[in-house]
C-alpha cells in the first residue's frame, strides 16, 4: 500500500498514520481541483460558451465513459438537466444507462462501438458530446468522439495523466487534461471541471 | 445556490473560492473517515458485502462506489463484494413516487441485505427519503450503516440528522460542491479499506480453515492458482500450492495448466501461461 499511502511511516502508530494520510489525500484533492480551475480557466470559459450556444439552439448533451467514468457521465447528465440556481436544466442524457442497448451492441457488434453507434443514431449537428476518461485511451470513448465530430457535434473531452490518444489525436474541440497519475484524483478534479462547466454554461445561456 | 453576477473570470474565481473551505473541512474530518473505513474493513474481512444506494446524481455515485470495490483501478488490489441498488430501474420501479419502508431501497435491503453487510447511502440533502428509509431498514437488520451527507456549515445539518453508524458530512450548502466532496470521500474510503485490510489482522478469531494460509473457499483475497483438471458444470480442480480445491471456472476460458485468479471460489481471470489446449 506504500504506493497509495507514501505518508505511512513504517513503524508509526497505525491509527494515527491512517488519519494523517487521509488528511494529506483530502488536501491533495483540493489542491489539484484549485490548480486545474486556475490553469484551465480560459478553456473552461470558451467551452461553456460553446455549450451554451448549442443548448440555446436546441442541442442535447450526450455524456459517456467506462467504469467509474460511466457513472460520472450519468452524474454529468443529471447535473445538466437539473436546474441550478436561476439556470434551467437542459436536455442531457448519458449513454451508459441502458443495459439492453449496451449489452446488445457489445454482444452483437463489439464493445468499441457502444458509444459511437448510439451517437450515430441519436446525435444531430449542434449537439454536445462529452467524453470522460482517465487514461484518454479507451477505444470506445475515442470512437464516440470521432462519430460525434463526423455528425457535427461540439466535442468535449476529459482525460488524465498526459491525455492519451484523446489528446494526441486531437479528438475533442475542448480538451481538459487533469495533470495527475492517480485515477482517483483525476476523477475528483474532473467532477469539479464538469460542475464548473455546468455553472458557466448556465450563466452564459442566461445572459445571451 | 445563487450564482453571483459577473464576468466568466469572476465566476471562475468564485467557483474556486466556494470550494476551498468545504475542501479543507473534509481534510479536518479525516478521523471520522478513517473510522468508517475501519468499520467497513472489519465487515468485509468477515465476508460482509458493501451495498450502496442514492437518488439523483447520488445514484451515479452509488454505482461508482460499487465499481471501485468490485473492480479496483489499482492492479493487484483484491476485488471486494459490492453492489449498487441504484443501477436497476426495474427494481426501484414500484408505484410512481412511492416512498416508505416497503418501497425503493428499503425493500431491496430487506430482501438482499444480511446482518454482516455494509449499507452505504449517499444523500444529496434534497429529496433523499428513499435513501434515509434504506439506511433505517439496514440499521434494523444489523448492517453497518455509512451515510455520505451534506449540510450547511452555518446551520449544522439543515436536512435533519441521519441515523447511521458513520455519518460523513460535506460541510457545504452547494449541491455540486457537496457532490465533489462525496467523490473524494468514497475514494478515500476505498483506499483506506485496503490499507486496513493489508494490516496484520487483529486478534480476531480465525476460521479453522484459515489458519494454514490460503483457503480459496473462504479467503477474501484473489489468489493465483494452477488449473489441474477441468470438471463438468464449469468446475475445475486447482492447485493452490498448499493443496487441491474445487473452484468454479464458469466465468473464464480456463484450460488445464493455466494460472487463474480465484476470488471466493470463483475464477475471475486467466493470468495466462501453461494452457496445453486440452
Short mmCIF file of C-alpha atoms in Angstrom, two decimals:
data_model
loop_
_atom_site.label_atom_id
_atom_site.label_comp_id
_atom_site.label_asym_id
_atom_site.label_seq_id
_atom_site.Cartn_x
_atom_site.Cartn_y
_atom_site.Cartn_z
CA UNK A 1 0.00 0.00 0.00
CA UNK A 2 3.01 2.26 0.19
CA UNK A 3 2.36 3.41 -3.38
CA UNK A 4 -1.07 4.67 -2.34
CA UNK A 5 -0.02 5.96 1.03
CA UNK A 6 3.56 7.16 0.98
CA UNK A 7 2.81 9.11 4.17
CA UNK A 8 2.55 5.93 6.22
CA UNK A 9 5.56 5.72 8.48
CA UNK A 10 6.83 2.15 8.60
CA UNK A 11 6.81 1.85 12.37
CA UNK A 12 4.38 4.59 13.26
CA UNK A 13 1.14 4.18 15.13
CA UNK A 14 -1.20 2.74 12.50
CA UNK A 15 -4.32 4.60 13.64
CA UNK A 16 -2.62 8.00 13.72
CA UNK A 17 -0.93 7.37 10.39
CA UNK A 18 -4.23 6.44 8.80
CA UNK A 19 -5.78 9.74 9.86
CA UNK A 20 -2.74 11.76 8.86
CA UNK A 21 -2.58 10.19 5.42
CA UNK A 22 -6.32 10.76 4.94
CA UNK A 23 -5.82 14.45 5.72
CA UNK A 24 -3.00 14.61 3.21
CA UNK A 25 -5.05 12.93 0.47
CA UNK A 26 -8.02 15.25 1.04
CA UNK A 27 -5.71 18.27 0.93
CA UNK A 28 -4.10 16.96 -2.27
CA UNK A 29 -7.56 16.52 -3.82
CA UNK A 30 -8.48 20.15 -3.04
CA UNK A 31 -5.12 21.47 -4.25
CA UNK A 32 -5.49 19.66 -7.60
CA UNK A 33 -9.05 20.95 -8.04
CA UNK A 34 -7.99 24.54 -7.46
CA UNK A 35 -4.93 24.11 -9.68
CA UNK A 36 -6.95 22.82 -12.66
CA UNK A 37 -9.56 25.56 -12.23
CA UNK A 38 -6.78 28.15 -12.32
CA UNK A 39 -4.88 26.52 -15.18
CA UNK A 40 -7.81 25.58 -17.38
CA UNK A 41 -9.91 28.68 -16.70
CA UNK A 42 -9.87 30.22 -20.21
CA UNK A 43 -10.55 26.82 -21.80
CA UNK A 44 -13.50 26.29 -19.42
CA UNK A 45 -14.97 29.68 -20.31
CA UNK A 46 -14.65 29.00 -24.03
CA UNK A 47 -16.11 25.50 -23.74
CA UNK A 48 -19.02 26.74 -21.61
CA UNK A 49 -19.80 29.40 -24.22
CA UNK A 50 -19.86 26.78 -27.00
CA UNK A 51 -22.09 24.51 -24.90
CA UNK A 52 -24.43 27.37 -24.03
CA UNK A 53 -24.74 28.27 -27.72
CA UNK A 54 -25.53 24.65 -28.53
CA UNK A 55 -28.24 24.49 -25.84
CA UNK A 56 -29.76 27.80 -26.99
CA UNK A 57 -30.10 26.28 -30.45
CA UNK A 58 -31.89 23.25 -29.01
CA UNK A 59 -28.89 20.95 -28.70
CA UNK A 60 -28.70 17.91 -26.42
CA UNK A 61 -25.80 16.83 -24.24
CA UNK A 62 -24.61 13.22 -24.55
CA UNK A 63 -22.18 12.05 -21.83
CA UNK A 64 -20.25 8.78 -21.82
CA UNK A 65 -17.34 6.90 -20.29
CA UNK A 66 -16.33 3.50 -18.88
CA UNK A 67 -16.43 2.16 -15.32
CA UNK A 68 -16.33 4.94 -12.74
CA UNK A 69 -16.34 7.39 -15.62
CA UNK A 70 -19.62 5.86 -16.83
CA UNK A 71 -21.28 6.73 -13.54
CA UNK A 72 -19.56 10.13 -13.60
CA UNK A 73 -21.13 10.61 -17.05
CA UNK A 74 -24.52 9.72 -15.56
CA UNK A 75 -23.98 12.35 -12.90
CA UNK A 76 -22.95 14.92 -15.54
CA UNK A 77 -26.20 14.32 -17.44
CA UNK A 78 -28.21 14.60 -14.23
CA UNK A 79 -26.42 17.81 -13.20
CA UNK A 80 -27.05 19.43 -16.60
CA UNK A 81 -30.73 18.55 -16.73
CA UNK A 82 -31.32 19.73 -13.14
CA UNK A 83 -31.93 23.46 -12.64
CA UNK A 84 -29.03 25.13 -10.83
CA UNK A 85 -29.72 28.47 -9.20
CA UNK A 86 -31.55 30.55 -11.77
CA UNK A 87 -30.29 28.39 -14.63
CA UNK A 88 -32.84 25.93 -16.05
CA UNK A 89 -31.96 22.35 -16.91
CA UNK A 90 -31.04 21.39 -20.48
CA UNK A 91 -31.67 18.18 -22.45
CA UNK A 92 -28.92 15.80 -21.32
CA UNK A 93 -28.60 12.05 -21.47
CA UNK A 94 -25.98 9.51 -20.54
CA UNK A 95 -25.09 6.75 -22.97
CA UNK A 96 -24.30 4.20 -20.27
CA UNK A 97 -27.68 3.94 -18.56
CA UNK A 98 -29.39 1.46 -20.86
CA UNK A 99 -28.18 -2.05 -20.17
CA UNK A 100 -30.25 -3.54 -23.02
CA UNK A 101 -28.59 -1.31 -25.60
CA UNK A 102 -25.07 -1.65 -24.17
CA UNK A 103 -25.20 -5.43 -23.96
CA UNK A 104 -26.82 -5.73 -27.39
CA UNK A 105 -24.13 -3.62 -29.05
CA UNK A 106 -21.29 -5.24 -27.15
CA UNK A 107 -22.58 -8.74 -27.82
CA UNK A 108 -23.68 -8.34 -31.42
CA UNK A 109 -21.00 -5.99 -32.73
CA UNK A 110 -18.14 -5.01 -30.40
CA UNK A 111 -17.64 -3.05 -27.23
CA UNK A 112 -15.73 -0.47 -29.24
CA UNK A 113 -18.94 0.76 -30.87
CA UNK A 114 -21.18 1.10 -27.81
CA UNK A 115 -21.00 4.90 -27.78
CA UNK A 116 -20.33 5.59 -31.49
CA UNK A 117 -23.36 3.58 -32.56
CA UNK A 118 -25.66 5.40 -30.14
CA UNK A 119 -24.30 8.78 -31.21
CA UNK A 120 -24.76 7.87 -34.89
CA UNK A 121 -28.39 7.09 -34.16
CA UNK A 122 -29.25 9.86 -31.70
CA UNK A 123 -26.81 12.69 -32.32
CA UNK A 124 -27.51 15.69 -34.52
CA UNK A 125 -25.33 18.52 -35.72
CA UNK A 126 -25.14 21.10 -32.94
CA UNK A 127 -25.46 18.59 -30.11
CA UNK A 128 -22.72 18.25 -27.50
CA UNK A 129 -20.71 15.06 -26.83
CA UNK A 130 -18.87 14.90 -23.52
CA UNK A 131 -16.37 12.05 -23.14
CA UNK A 132 -14.98 11.15 -19.73
CA UNK A 133 -11.81 9.10 -19.46
CA UNK A 134 -8.94 8.95 -17.02
CA UNK A 135 -6.47 7.42 -19.49
CA UNK A 136 -7.60 9.20 -22.63
CA UNK A 137 -7.09 5.86 -24.36
CA UNK A 138 -10.34 3.90 -24.16
CA UNK A 139 -11.15 2.90 -27.72
CA UNK A 140 -14.92 3.02 -27.36
CA UNK A 141 -14.71 6.53 -25.91
CA UNK A 142 -12.38 7.69 -28.71
CA UNK A 143 -14.68 6.21 -31.36
CA UNK A 144 -17.57 8.02 -29.72
CA UNK A 145 -15.74 11.32 -30.08
CA UNK A 146 -14.87 10.53 -33.72
CA UNK A 147 -18.50 9.80 -34.50
CA UNK A 148 -19.64 12.96 -32.71
CA UNK A 149 -17.27 15.05 -34.79
CA UNK A 150 -18.44 13.37 -38.02
CA UNK A 151 -22.00 14.24 -37.03
CA UNK A 152 -21.05 17.89 -36.44
CA UNK A 153 -21.40 17.91 -32.69
CA UNK A 154 -19.43 20.04 -30.22
CA UNK A 155 -16.91 17.62 -28.74
CA UNK A 156 -15.68 17.90 -25.15
CA UNK A 157 -13.10 15.51 -23.74
CA UNK A 158 -11.84 14.95 -20.22
CA UNK A 159 -8.72 12.90 -19.56
CA UNK A 160 -6.00 12.44 -17.00
CA UNK A 161 -2.24 12.00 -16.91
CA UNK A 162 -0.91 13.07 -20.31
CA UNK A 163 -4.24 12.96 -22.09
CA UNK A 164 -3.51 9.76 -24.04
CA UNK A 165 -4.70 9.29 -27.60
CA UNK A 166 -7.58 11.68 -26.95
CA UNK A 167 -5.01 14.46 -26.72
CA UNK A 168 -2.52 13.12 -29.29
CA UNK A 169 -5.14 12.75 -32.00
CA UNK A 170 -6.94 15.98 -31.18
CA UNK A 171 -10.30 14.24 -30.94
CA UNK A 172 -12.02 16.89 -28.79
CA UNK A 173 -12.72 20.53 -29.68
CA UNK A 174 -12.46 21.29 -25.96
CA UNK A 175 -9.97 19.11 -24.11
CA UNK A 176 -9.37 19.11 -20.36
CA UNK A 177 -6.41 17.10 -19.13
CA UNK A 178 -6.02 16.73 -15.37
CA UNK A 179 -2.31 16.51 -14.59
CA UNK A 180 -2.24 13.62 -12.12
CA UNK A 181 -1.33 9.96 -12.39
CA UNK A 182 -3.86 8.96 -9.73
CA UNK A 183 -7.11 7.76 -11.28
CA UNK A 184 -8.98 8.84 -8.15
CA UNK A 185 -7.55 12.35 -8.00
CA UNK A 186 -8.18 12.72 -11.76
CA UNK A 187 -11.84 11.74 -11.36
CA UNK A 188 -12.25 14.10 -8.42
CA UNK A 189 -10.86 17.06 -10.38
CA UNK A 190 -12.94 16.07 -13.43
CA UNK A 191 -16.08 16.19 -11.28
CA UNK A 192 -15.21 19.78 -10.39
CA UNK A 193 -14.48 20.68 -14.03
CA UNK A 194 -17.86 19.26 -15.13
CA UNK A 195 -19.69 21.10 -12.37
CA UNK A 196 -17.99 24.39 -13.17
CA UNK A 197 -18.81 23.90 -16.87
CA UNK A 198 -22.42 23.48 -15.82
CA UNK A 199 -22.27 26.66 -13.72
CA UNK A 200 -20.60 28.68 -16.50
CA UNK A 201 -22.78 27.28 -19.30
CA UNK A 202 -25.92 28.08 -17.31
CA UNK A 203 -24.69 31.61 -16.82
CA UNK A 204 -23.65 32.10 -20.43
CA UNK A 205 -27.04 30.82 -21.60
CA UNK A 206 -28.95 33.10 -19.26
CA UNK A 207 -27.01 36.16 -20.42
CA UNK A 208 -27.25 35.54 -24.15
CA UNK B 1 -27.34 28.14 -4.83
CA UNK B 2 -27.33 31.59 -6.33
CA UNK B 3 -24.62 32.33 -8.82
CA UNK B 4 -23.26 35.80 -8.28
CA UNK B 5 -23.33 38.09 -11.30
CA UNK B 6 -20.07 38.89 -13.03
CA UNK B 7 -17.76 38.11 -15.91
CA UNK B 8 -16.81 34.50 -16.60
CA UNK B 9 -13.48 35.24 -14.93
CA UNK B 10 -15.28 36.43 -11.80
CA UNK B 11 -17.42 33.30 -11.88
CA UNK B 12 -14.33 31.10 -12.12
CA UNK B 13 -12.79 32.87 -9.17
CA UNK B 14 -16.00 32.42 -7.18
CA UNK B 15 -16.15 28.75 -8.18
CA UNK B 16 -12.67 28.21 -6.74
CA UNK B 17 -13.43 30.23 -3.62
CA UNK B 18 -16.62 28.28 -2.92
CA UNK B 19 -14.63 25.04 -2.95
CA UNK B 20 -11.76 25.99 -0.67
CA UNK B 21 -13.37 25.98 2.78
CA UNK B 22 -15.52 22.84 2.29
CA UNK B 23 -12.46 21.06 0.86
CA UNK B 24 -10.41 21.95 3.94
CA UNK B 25 -13.30 20.87 6.18
CA UNK B 26 -13.20 17.42 4.56
CA UNK B 27 -9.50 17.12 5.43
CA UNK B 28 -10.35 18.00 9.04
CA UNK B 29 -12.84 15.11 9.06
CA UNK B 30 -10.04 12.61 8.37
CA UNK B 31 -10.67 10.95 11.76
CA UNK B 32 -14.31 10.05 11.10
CA UNK B 33 -13.46 8.95 7.53
CA UNK B 34 -10.73 6.62 8.81
CA UNK B 35 -13.07 5.27 11.49
CA UNK B 36 -15.73 4.47 8.88
CA UNK B 37 -13.12 2.72 6.73
CA UNK B 38 -12.02 0.60 9.72
CA UNK B 39 -15.61 -0.44 10.37
CA UNK B 40 -16.12 -1.31 6.72
CA UNK B 41 -12.88 -3.27 6.52
CA UNK B 42 -13.84 -5.31 9.58
CA UNK B 43 -17.13 -6.29 7.96
CA UNK B 44 -15.55 -7.07 4.58
CA UNK B 45 -12.91 -9.18 6.30
CA UNK B 46 -15.64 -11.33 7.80
CA UNK B 47 -17.38 -11.85 4.48
CA UNK B 48 -19.74 -8.88 4.54
CA UNK B 49 -20.75 -7.15 1.35
CA UNK B 50 -21.00 -3.46 0.53
CA UNK B 51 -24.45 -2.34 -0.62
CA UNK B 52 -24.68 1.22 -1.98
CA UNK B 53 -27.60 3.46 -2.92
CA UNK B 54 -28.52 7.04 -3.70
CA UNK B 55 -31.04 9.09 -5.69
CA UNK B 56 -30.47 11.63 -8.44
CA UNK B 57 -26.80 12.28 -9.17
CA UNK B 58 -26.07 10.29 -6.00
CA UNK B 59 -27.41 7.19 -7.78
CA UNK B 60 -24.45 7.56 -10.12
CA UNK B 61 -22.13 7.90 -7.12
CA UNK B 62 -23.59 4.73 -5.60
CA UNK B 63 -22.65 2.94 -8.82
CA UNK B 64 -19.18 4.49 -8.78
CA UNK B 65 -18.51 3.28 -5.22
CA UNK B 66 -19.58 -0.26 -6.09
CA UNK B 67 -17.34 -0.49 -9.15
CA UNK B 68 -14.38 0.86 -7.14
CA UNK B 69 -14.71 -2.04 -4.73
CA UNK B 70 -15.54 -4.86 -7.16
CA UNK B 71 -13.11 -3.84 -9.89
CA UNK B 72 -10.23 -1.88 -8.33
CA UNK B 73 -8.40 0.60 -10.54
CA UNK B 74 -5.13 -0.41 -8.96
CA UNK B 75 -3.93 -3.71 -10.35
CA UNK B 76 -3.32 -6.28 -7.65
CA UNK B 77 -5.82 -4.90 -5.15
CA UNK B 78 -8.33 -7.56 -4.19
CA UNK B 79 -11.85 -7.43 -5.52
CA UNK B 80 -14.34 -6.87 -2.73
CA UNK B 81 -18.04 -7.71 -2.97
CA UNK B 82 -20.08 -4.58 -3.60
CA UNK B 83 -23.29 -3.80 -5.43
CA UNK B 84 -25.28 -0.67 -6.15
CA UNK B 85 -29.04 -0.83 -5.67
CA UNK B 86 -29.47 2.25 -7.83
CA UNK B 87 -28.46 0.73 -11.14
CA UNK B 88 -31.57 -1.33 -11.78
CA UNK B 89 -34.52 0.86 -12.69
CA UNK B 90 -36.90 -2.10 -12.61
CA UNK B 91 -36.01 -2.92 -9.02
CA UNK B 92 -36.81 0.61 -7.98
CA UNK B 93 -39.99 0.96 -10.01
CA UNK B 94 -42.89 0.31 -7.71
CA UNK B 95 -45.72 2.78 -7.63
CA UNK B 96 -44.57 6.11 -9.04
CA UNK B 97 -43.27 8.34 -6.32
CA UNK B 98 -43.71 5.58 -3.78
CA UNK B 99 -41.80 6.08 -0.57
CA UNK B 100 -41.69 4.40 2.77
CA UNK B 101 -40.18 1.38 4.36
CA UNK B 102 -41.71 -1.12 1.92
CA UNK B 103 -40.59 0.51 -1.32
CA UNK B 104 -37.38 1.53 -3.01
CA UNK B 105 -34.02 0.91 -1.36
CA UNK B 106 -35.55 -0.23 1.95
CA UNK B 107 -37.38 -3.06 0.21
CA UNK B 108 -34.21 -4.12 -1.60
CA UNK B 109 -32.20 -4.00 1.64
CA UNK B 110 -34.80 -6.17 3.37
CA UNK B 111 -34.65 -8.87 0.70
CA UNK B 112 -30.97 -8.71 -0.25
CA UNK B 113 -29.17 -7.47 2.87
CA UNK B 114 -27.59 -9.67 5.52
CA UNK B 115 -26.72 -8.58 9.05
CA UNK B 116 -22.96 -8.73 8.34
CA UNK B 117 -23.18 -6.42 5.32
CA UNK B 118 -22.49 -2.70 4.99
CA UNK B 119 -25.07 -0.21 3.71
CA UNK B 120 -23.66 2.99 2.24
CA UNK B 121 -26.23 5.66 1.39
CA UNK B 122 -25.36 8.85 -0.48
CA UNK B 123 -27.63 11.75 0.47
CA UNK B 124 -27.82 14.93 -1.52
CA UNK B 125 -29.74 16.93 1.06
CA UNK B 126 -32.61 17.34 -1.39
CA UNK B 127 -35.24 14.62 -1.75
CA UNK B 128 -33.47 11.79 -0.01
CA UNK B 129 -36.35 9.99 1.71
CA UNK B 130 -35.69 6.71 -0.07
CA UNK B 131 -32.04 6.78 0.98
CA UNK B 132 -32.97 7.55 4.60
CA UNK B 133 -35.52 4.71 4.53
CA UNK B 134 -32.86 2.39 3.10
CA UNK B 135 -30.43 3.29 5.89
CA UNK B 136 -33.15 2.81 8.52
CA UNK B 137 -34.01 -0.64 7.17
CA UNK B 138 -30.32 -1.54 7.13
CA UNK B 139 -29.87 -0.46 10.77
CA UNK B 140 -32.84 -2.53 11.80
CA UNK B 141 -31.33 -5.61 10.16
CA UNK B 142 -27.94 -5.06 11.80
CA UNK B 143 -25.95 -3.89 8.78
CA UNK B 144 -23.15 -1.38 9.36
CA UNK B 145 -24.54 1.91 8.06
CA UNK B 146 -22.48 4.65 6.44
CA UNK B 147 -24.06 7.90 5.23
CA UNK B 148 -22.42 10.46 2.96
CA UNK B 149 -24.44 13.56 3.54
CA UNK B 150 -24.30 17.33 3.13
CA UNK B 151 -25.08 20.16 5.49
CA UNK B 152 -24.67 23.89 5.61
CA UNK B 153 -21.81 24.82 7.93
CA UNK B 154 -23.97 27.65 9.34
CA UNK B 155 -26.99 25.55 10.14
CA UNK B 156 -25.04 22.48 11.18
CA UNK B 157 -27.22 19.97 9.37
CA UNK B 158 -30.29 21.50 7.79
CA UNK B 159 -31.72 18.34 6.33
CA UNK B 160 -32.11 16.73 9.74
CA UNK B 161 -29.87 14.23 11.43
CA UNK B 162 -29.23 10.99 9.57
CA UNK B 163 -29.37 7.81 11.62
CA UNK B 164 -26.25 5.87 10.66
CA UNK B 165 -23.22 4.37 12.41
CA UNK B 166 -20.90 6.63 10.42
CA UNK B 167 -22.11 9.97 9.08
CA UNK B 168 -19.58 11.73 6.83
CA UNK B 169 -20.73 15.25 6.07
CA UNK B 170 -19.78 17.57 3.23
CA UNK B 171 -19.90 20.93 5.02
CA UNK B 172 -21.36 22.90 2.21
CA UNK B 173 -24.76 24.10 1.03
CA UNK B 174 -23.97 23.93 -2.70
CA UNK B 175 -25.16 20.55 -4.01
CA UNK B 176 -22.49 20.45 -6.72
CA UNK B 177 -19.60 21.14 -4.33
CA UNK B 178 -21.06 18.65 -1.85
CA UNK B 179 -21.13 16.01 -4.57
CA UNK B 180 -17.46 16.67 -5.36
CA UNK B 181 -16.58 16.08 -1.71
CA UNK B 182 -18.59 12.85 -1.69
CA UNK B 183 -16.49 11.63 -4.64
CA UNK B 184 -13.31 12.35 -2.68
CA UNK B 185 -14.77 10.79 0.48
CA UNK B 186 -15.66 7.48 -1.17
CA UNK B 187 -12.34 7.28 -2.97
CA UNK B 188 -10.67 7.76 0.41
CA UNK B 189 -12.89 5.07 1.94
CA UNK B 190 -11.85 2.62 -0.76
CA UNK B 191 -8.15 3.43 -0.35
CA UNK B 192 -8.34 3.26 3.45
CA UNK B 193 -10.26 -0.02 3.46
CA UNK B 194 -7.39 -1.56 1.52
CA UNK B 195 -4.81 -0.05 3.87
CA UNK B 196 -6.65 -1.59 6.82
CA UNK B 197 -7.09 -4.95 5.08
CA UNK B 198 -3.36 -5.01 4.39
CA UNK B 199 -2.58 -4.52 8.08
CA UNK B 200 -1.95 -7.66 10.11
CA UNK B 201 -5.28 -8.98 11.25
CA UNK B 202 -6.14 -8.08 14.82
CA UNK B 203 -6.64 -10.78 17.38
CA UNK B 204 -9.96 -11.76 15.90
CA UNK B 205 -10.96 -15.43 15.99
CA UNK B 206 -9.90 -17.05 12.74
CA UNK B 207 -11.90 -19.60 10.84
CA UNK B 208 -10.46 -23.08 11.22
CA UNK B 209 -9.84 -23.31 7.51
CA UNK B 210 -7.93 -20.01 7.51
CA UNK B 211 -5.17 -20.94 9.91
CA UNK B 212 -2.92 -22.61 7.40
CA UNK B 213 -2.88 -19.79 4.90
CA UNK B 214 -4.75 -19.84 1.65
CA UNK B 215 -8.26 -21.23 1.56
CA UNK B 216 -9.76 -20.34 -1.76
CA UNK B 217 -13.24 -21.00 -0.45
CA UNK B 218 -13.17 -18.60 2.45
CA UNK B 219 -10.45 -16.14 1.65
CA UNK B 220 -11.43 -12.65 0.57
CA UNK B 221 -8.18 -12.34 -1.35
CA UNK B 222 -7.92 -13.07 -5.03
CA UNK B 223 -5.42 -15.94 -5.23
CA UNK B 224 -3.50 -17.19 -8.28
CA UNK B 225 -3.76 -20.98 -8.66
CA UNK B 226 -2.93 -23.65 -11.28
CA UNK B 227 -5.75 -25.47 -13.02
CA UNK B 228 -5.07 -29.22 -12.80
CA UNK B 229 -8.32 -30.71 -14.05
CA UNK B 230 -11.50 -29.43 -15.73
CA UNK B 231 -14.75 -30.88 -14.46
CA UNK B 232 -18.32 -30.81 -15.73
CA UNK B 233 -20.58 -27.94 -14.74
CA UNK B 234 -17.98 -25.19 -15.12
CA UNK B 235 -15.87 -26.53 -12.25
CA UNK B 236 -12.17 -27.26 -12.03
CA UNK B 237 -9.64 -28.67 -9.64
CA UNK B 238 -6.87 -26.22 -8.87
CA UNK B 239 -3.57 -26.45 -7.07
CA UNK B 240 -3.25 -23.62 -4.56
CA UNK B 241 0.30 -24.53 -3.66
CA UNK B 242 -0.91 -25.88 -0.35
CA UNK B 243 -3.45 -28.37 -1.61
CA UNK B 244 -6.10 -29.04 -4.20
CA UNK B 245 -9.51 -27.38 -4.17
CA UNK B 246 -12.51 -27.35 -6.45
CA UNK B 247 -13.49 -23.93 -7.82
CA UNK B 248 -15.81 -22.55 -10.49
CA UNK B 249 -14.25 -21.57 -13.82
CA UNK B 250 -17.60 -20.73 -15.39
CA UNK B 251 -16.69 -17.06 -15.90
CA UNK B 252 -13.38 -17.63 -17.69
CA UNK B 253 -11.94 -19.68 -20.54
CA UNK B 254 -9.58 -21.75 -18.44
CA UNK B 255 -7.53 -24.69 -19.67
CA UNK B 256 -5.52 -27.24 -17.77
CA UNK B 257 -2.17 -25.70 -16.87
CA UNK B 258 -3.49 -22.14 -16.83
CA UNK B 259 -2.91 -19.88 -13.88
CA UNK B 260 -6.25 -18.35 -12.87
CA UNK B 261 -7.08 -15.73 -10.28
CA UNK B 262 -9.66 -17.10 -7.83
CA UNK B 263 -11.79 -14.95 -5.59
CA UNK B 264 -14.32 -16.54 -3.24
CA UNK B 265 -14.10 -19.89 -5.07
CA UNK B 266 -14.75 -18.28 -8.46
CA UNK B 267 -12.03 -17.91 -11.10
CA UNK B 268 -12.28 -14.27 -12.18
CA UNK B 269 -9.38 -14.02 -14.62
CA UNK B 270 -6.91 -16.15 -16.55
CA UNK B 271 -3.45 -14.87 -15.80
CA UNK B 272 -2.18 -16.90 -18.71
CA UNK B 273 0.62 -19.32 -19.19
CA UNK B 274 0.71 -23.01 -19.32
CA UNK B 275 -2.54 -23.97 -21.02
CA UNK B 276 -1.89 -27.03 -23.17
CA UNK B 277 -5.16 -26.80 -25.05
CA UNK B 278 -6.60 -29.92 -23.53
#
